Short mmCIF file of N, CA and C in Angstrom, two decimals:
data_model
loop_
_atom_site.label_atom_id
_atom_site.label_comp_id
_atom_site.label_asym_id
_atom_site.label_seq_id
_atom_site.Cartn_x
_atom_site.Cartn_y
_atom_site.Cartn_z
N UNK A 1 -5.22 25.98 -4.64
CA UNK A 1 -4.22 25.00 -3.95
C UNK A 1 -4.03 23.61 -4.68
N UNK A 2 -2.89 23.48 -5.32
CA UNK A 2 -3.01 22.05 -6.03
C UNK A 2 -3.35 20.92 -5.29
N UNK A 3 -3.96 19.87 -5.82
CA UNK A 3 -4.19 18.74 -5.32
C UNK A 3 -2.81 17.68 -5.37
N UNK A 4 -2.33 17.44 -4.70
CA UNK A 4 -1.37 16.48 -4.65
C UNK A 4 -1.64 14.86 -4.63
N UNK A 5 -1.21 14.36 -5.92
CA UNK A 5 -1.66 12.76 -5.99
C UNK A 5 -1.50 11.86 -4.81
N UNK A 6 -0.23 12.01 -4.38
CA UNK A 6 0.10 11.21 -3.25
C UNK A 6 -0.75 11.14 -2.13
N UNK A 7 -1.42 12.39 -1.85
CA UNK A 7 -1.85 12.64 -0.66
C UNK A 7 -3.73 12.19 -1.01
N UNK A 8 -4.02 12.55 -2.10
CA UNK A 8 -5.11 11.29 -2.55
C UNK A 8 -5.29 10.05 -2.48
N UNK A 9 -4.09 9.65 -2.83
CA UNK A 9 -3.83 8.34 -2.79
C UNK A 9 -3.87 7.89 -1.31
N UNK A 10 -3.27 8.55 -0.27
CA UNK A 10 -3.20 8.60 1.16
C UNK A 10 -4.44 8.16 1.67
N UNK A 11 -5.24 9.37 0.96
CA UNK A 11 -7.11 9.33 1.78
C UNK A 11 -7.59 7.92 1.06
N UNK A 12 -7.48 7.50 0.04
CA UNK A 12 -8.00 6.54 -0.33
C UNK A 12 -7.55 5.26 0.27
N UNK A 13 -6.11 5.41 0.67
CA UNK A 13 -5.48 4.01 1.15
C UNK A 13 -6.01 4.01 2.59
N UNK A 14 -6.27 4.97 3.33
CA UNK A 14 -6.68 4.87 4.96
C UNK A 14 -8.21 4.71 4.70
N UNK A 15 -8.90 4.72 3.75
CA UNK A 15 -10.30 4.33 3.56
C UNK A 15 -10.25 2.55 3.63
N UNK A 16 -9.17 2.19 2.33
CA UNK A 16 -9.00 0.60 2.13
C UNK A 16 -8.74 -0.08 3.50
N UNK A 17 -7.78 0.51 3.89
CA UNK A 17 -7.24 -0.14 5.28
C UNK A 17 -8.37 -0.17 6.37
N UNK A 18 -9.39 0.68 6.63
CA UNK A 18 -10.79 0.42 7.42
C UNK A 18 -11.58 -0.57 6.70
N UNK A 19 -11.65 -0.41 5.45
CA UNK A 19 -12.16 -1.64 4.89
C UNK A 19 -11.92 -3.25 5.10
N UNK A 20 -10.42 -3.04 5.01
CA UNK A 20 -9.73 -4.42 5.00
C UNK A 20 -9.87 -4.65 6.55
N UNK A 21 -9.63 -3.55 7.20
CA UNK A 21 -9.98 -4.01 9.12
C UNK A 21 -11.39 -4.79 9.65
N UNK A 22 -12.44 -3.92 8.98
CA UNK A 22 -13.69 -4.73 8.94
C UNK A 22 -13.91 -6.30 8.67
N UNK A 23 -13.33 -6.42 7.87
CA UNK A 23 -12.97 -8.12 7.38
C UNK A 23 -12.56 -8.73 8.37
N UNK A 24 -11.09 -8.13 8.64
CA UNK A 24 -10.40 -8.90 9.84
C UNK A 24 -11.08 -9.26 11.15
N UNK A 25 -11.82 -8.02 11.38
CA UNK A 25 -12.53 -8.08 12.80
C UNK A 25 -13.87 -9.00 13.09
N UNK A 26 -14.18 -9.06 11.59
CA UNK A 26 -15.51 -9.98 11.65
C UNK A 26 -15.05 -11.31 12.05
N UNK A 27 -14.05 -11.97 11.64
CA UNK A 27 -13.50 -13.15 12.48
C UNK A 27 -13.96 -14.24 11.15
N UNK A 28 -14.59 -15.27 11.48
CA UNK A 28 -14.98 -16.31 10.30
C UNK A 28 -15.73 -15.49 9.38
N UNK A 29 -15.08 -15.95 7.94
CA UNK A 29 -15.63 -15.47 6.87
C UNK A 29 -16.24 -16.61 5.84
N UNK A 30 -17.16 -16.40 5.60
CA UNK A 30 -17.74 -17.40 4.24
C UNK A 30 -17.01 -17.13 2.95
N UNK A 31 -17.34 -18.10 1.90
CA UNK A 31 -16.07 -18.19 1.07
C UNK A 31 -16.44 -17.02 0.01
N UNK A 32 -17.44 -16.41 -0.30
CA UNK A 32 -17.81 -14.74 -0.72
C UNK A 32 -17.13 -13.84 0.11
N UNK A 33 -17.02 -13.58 1.54
CA UNK A 33 -16.65 -13.04 2.18
C UNK A 33 -15.08 -12.71 2.12
N UNK A 34 -14.48 -14.33 1.98
CA UNK A 34 -13.01 -14.57 1.82
C UNK A 34 -12.58 -13.88 0.63
N UNK A 35 -13.44 -14.17 -0.34
CA UNK A 35 -12.78 -13.68 -1.87
C UNK A 35 -12.64 -12.07 -1.84
N UNK A 36 -13.94 -11.29 -1.15
CA UNK A 36 -13.92 -10.10 -1.03
C UNK A 36 -12.72 -9.32 -0.27
N UNK A 37 -12.33 -10.32 0.86
CA UNK A 37 -11.37 -9.67 1.91
C UNK A 37 -10.04 -9.79 0.83
N UNK A 38 -9.73 -10.77 -0.11
CA UNK A 38 -8.80 -11.06 -0.76
C UNK A 38 -8.50 -9.70 -1.96
N UNK A 39 -9.64 -9.62 -2.09
CA UNK A 39 -9.71 -8.43 -3.11
C UNK A 39 -9.17 -6.88 -2.43
N UNK A 40 -9.90 -6.85 -1.06
CA UNK A 40 -9.53 -5.58 -0.47
C UNK A 40 -7.84 -5.63 -0.20
N UNK A 41 -7.64 -6.74 0.32
CA UNK A 41 -6.04 -6.62 0.40
C UNK A 41 -5.41 -6.26 -0.83
N UNK A 42 -5.58 -6.88 -1.93
CA UNK A 42 -4.97 -6.47 -3.32
C UNK A 42 -5.33 -5.05 -3.71
N UNK A 43 -6.25 -4.30 -3.38
CA UNK A 43 -6.72 -3.23 -3.68
C UNK A 43 -5.94 -2.28 -2.52
N UNK A 44 -5.80 -2.59 -1.46
CA UNK A 44 -5.03 -1.72 -0.39
C UNK A 44 -3.53 -2.05 -0.66
N UNK A 45 -3.00 -3.15 -1.00
CA UNK A 45 -1.46 -3.02 -1.33
C UNK A 45 -1.09 -2.37 -2.43
N UNK A 46 -1.79 -2.32 -3.49
CA UNK A 46 -1.77 -1.26 -4.83
C UNK A 46 -1.61 -0.12 -4.45
N UNK A 47 -2.58 0.60 -3.67
CA UNK A 47 -2.89 1.66 -3.30
C UNK A 47 -1.57 2.34 -2.28
N UNK A 48 -1.11 1.33 -1.50
CA UNK A 48 0.35 1.65 -0.52
C UNK A 48 1.42 1.96 -1.41
N UNK A 49 1.69 0.94 -2.32
CA UNK A 49 2.88 1.22 -3.26
C UNK A 49 2.87 2.08 -4.05
N UNK A 50 1.51 2.54 -4.73
CA UNK A 50 1.79 3.56 -5.74
C UNK A 50 1.56 4.86 -4.86
N UNK A 51 1.03 4.90 -3.56
CA UNK A 51 0.89 6.21 -2.88
C UNK A 51 2.50 6.48 -2.48
N UNK A 52 3.02 5.55 -2.06
CA UNK A 52 4.62 5.79 -1.99
C UNK A 52 5.51 6.13 -3.17
N UNK A 53 5.44 5.66 -4.33
CA UNK A 53 5.52 5.65 -5.66
C UNK A 53 5.47 7.40 -5.82
N UNK A 54 4.62 7.75 -6.21
CA UNK A 54 3.98 9.03 -6.09
C UNK A 54 4.65 10.22 -5.11
N UNK A 55 4.65 9.93 -3.83
CA UNK A 55 5.26 10.69 -2.90
C UNK A 55 6.79 10.76 -3.17
N UNK A 56 7.48 9.75 -3.46
CA UNK A 56 8.74 9.80 -3.78
C UNK A 56 9.32 10.36 -5.04
N UNK A 57 8.24 10.24 -6.03
CA UNK A 57 8.39 11.24 -7.34
C UNK A 57 8.55 12.63 -7.30
N UNK A 58 7.42 12.93 -6.14
CA UNK A 58 7.36 14.47 -5.72
C UNK A 58 8.52 14.90 -5.36
N UNK A 59 9.55 14.08 -4.52
CA UNK A 59 10.60 14.19 -4.05
C UNK A 59 11.90 14.42 -4.98
N UNK A 60 11.48 14.04 -6.19
CA UNK A 60 12.45 13.72 -7.33
C UNK A 60 12.94 12.69 -7.51
N UNK A 61 12.30 11.46 -6.85
CA UNK A 61 13.05 10.16 -7.44
C UNK A 61 12.37 9.78 -8.53
N UNK A 62 13.22 9.58 -9.32
CA UNK A 62 12.73 8.92 -11.17
C UNK A 62 12.99 7.62 -11.34
N UNK A 63 13.80 6.61 -10.34
CA UNK A 63 13.91 5.20 -10.57
C UNK A 63 13.17 4.24 -10.06
N UNK A 64 11.84 4.65 -9.83
CA UNK A 64 10.85 3.90 -9.18
C UNK A 64 10.18 3.05 -10.30
N UNK A 65 10.41 1.77 -10.49
CA UNK A 65 9.64 0.72 -11.58
C UNK A 65 8.47 0.14 -11.11
N UNK A 66 8.47 -0.06 -9.76
CA UNK A 66 7.43 -1.08 -9.65
C UNK A 66 7.41 -1.14 -7.81
N UNK A 67 6.21 -1.96 -7.69
CA UNK A 67 6.17 -1.89 -6.07
C UNK A 67 7.52 -2.48 -5.16
N UNK A 68 8.09 -3.20 -5.78
CA UNK A 68 9.49 -3.81 -5.13
C UNK A 68 10.11 -2.25 -5.03
N UNK A 69 10.44 -1.85 -6.11
CA UNK A 69 11.39 -0.54 -5.65
C UNK A 69 10.93 0.60 -4.88
N UNK A 70 9.34 0.55 -4.81
CA UNK A 70 8.97 1.38 -3.96
C UNK A 70 9.08 1.02 -2.69
N UNK A 71 8.80 -0.25 -2.36
CA UNK A 71 8.83 -0.58 -1.02
C UNK A 71 10.09 -0.64 -0.24
N UNK A 72 11.21 -1.00 -1.00
CA UNK A 72 12.79 -1.07 -0.50
C UNK A 72 12.81 0.42 -0.14
N UNK A 73 12.53 1.22 -1.02
CA UNK A 73 13.14 2.49 -0.89
C UNK A 73 12.14 3.19 0.49
N UNK A 74 11.25 2.95 0.35
CA UNK A 74 10.31 3.05 1.71
C UNK A 74 10.88 2.74 2.97
N UNK A 75 11.24 1.52 2.78
CA UNK A 75 12.11 0.94 4.20
C UNK A 75 13.42 1.60 4.23
N UNK A 76 14.40 1.52 3.24
CA UNK A 76 15.66 2.51 3.58
C UNK A 76 15.51 3.54 4.30
N UNK A 77 14.32 4.63 3.81
CA UNK A 77 14.27 5.80 4.25
C UNK A 77 13.40 5.86 5.61
N UNK A 78 12.86 4.99 5.99
CA UNK A 78 12.16 4.69 7.32
C UNK A 78 10.76 4.56 7.43
N UNK A 79 10.15 4.94 6.44
CA UNK A 79 8.59 5.10 6.31
C UNK A 79 8.00 3.62 6.47
N UNK A 80 8.53 2.37 5.93
CA UNK A 80 8.17 1.23 6.45
C UNK A 80 9.32 0.76 7.70
N UNK A 81 8.75 0.36 8.77
CA UNK A 81 9.40 0.06 9.78
C UNK A 81 10.01 -1.51 9.63
N UNK A 82 9.31 -2.51 9.08
CA UNK A 82 9.93 -3.88 9.33
C UNK A 82 9.72 -4.21 7.71
N UNK A 83 11.36 -4.36 7.22
CA UNK A 83 11.34 -4.71 5.83
C UNK A 83 12.03 -6.05 5.58
N UNK A 84 11.78 -7.02 6.84
CA UNK A 84 12.56 -8.19 6.82
C UNK A 84 12.25 -8.92 5.49
N UNK A 85 11.17 -8.93 5.16
CA UNK A 85 10.85 -10.05 4.04
C UNK A 85 10.73 -9.22 2.78
N UNK A 86 11.49 -8.08 2.43
CA UNK A 86 11.02 -7.68 1.23
C UNK A 86 12.13 -8.07 0.29
N UNK A 87 13.08 -8.79 0.63
CA UNK A 87 13.99 -9.26 -0.22
C UNK A 87 13.95 -10.95 -0.26
N UNK A 88 12.87 -11.27 0.16
CA UNK A 88 12.25 -12.68 0.13
C UNK A 88 12.45 -13.80 -0.83
N UNK A 89 12.02 -12.78 -2.04
CA UNK A 89 11.76 -13.48 -3.55
C UNK A 89 12.94 -13.25 -4.61
N UNK A 90 13.79 -12.50 -3.93
CA UNK A 90 15.22 -12.01 -4.98
C UNK A 90 16.14 -13.40 -5.00
#
């Protein structure tokens, strides 16, 4: 059976979300923990948009250049439910 890249990223994304959730549930964080939470968020965000990009590339999409394209397409196709802030910096 062929390993599908986006499914591997999905698995890693789910693990990253669980780790980020632990930081959030902890409540008050010291400075080092805050830095760890920021890094965990950045890592989770990167995994999310790259997973979306890989998924749509497998579906035949070829014009996804970066996170903005991937997230916008996911919103348009209903994978992301709340896209109100996607165009905030345009």
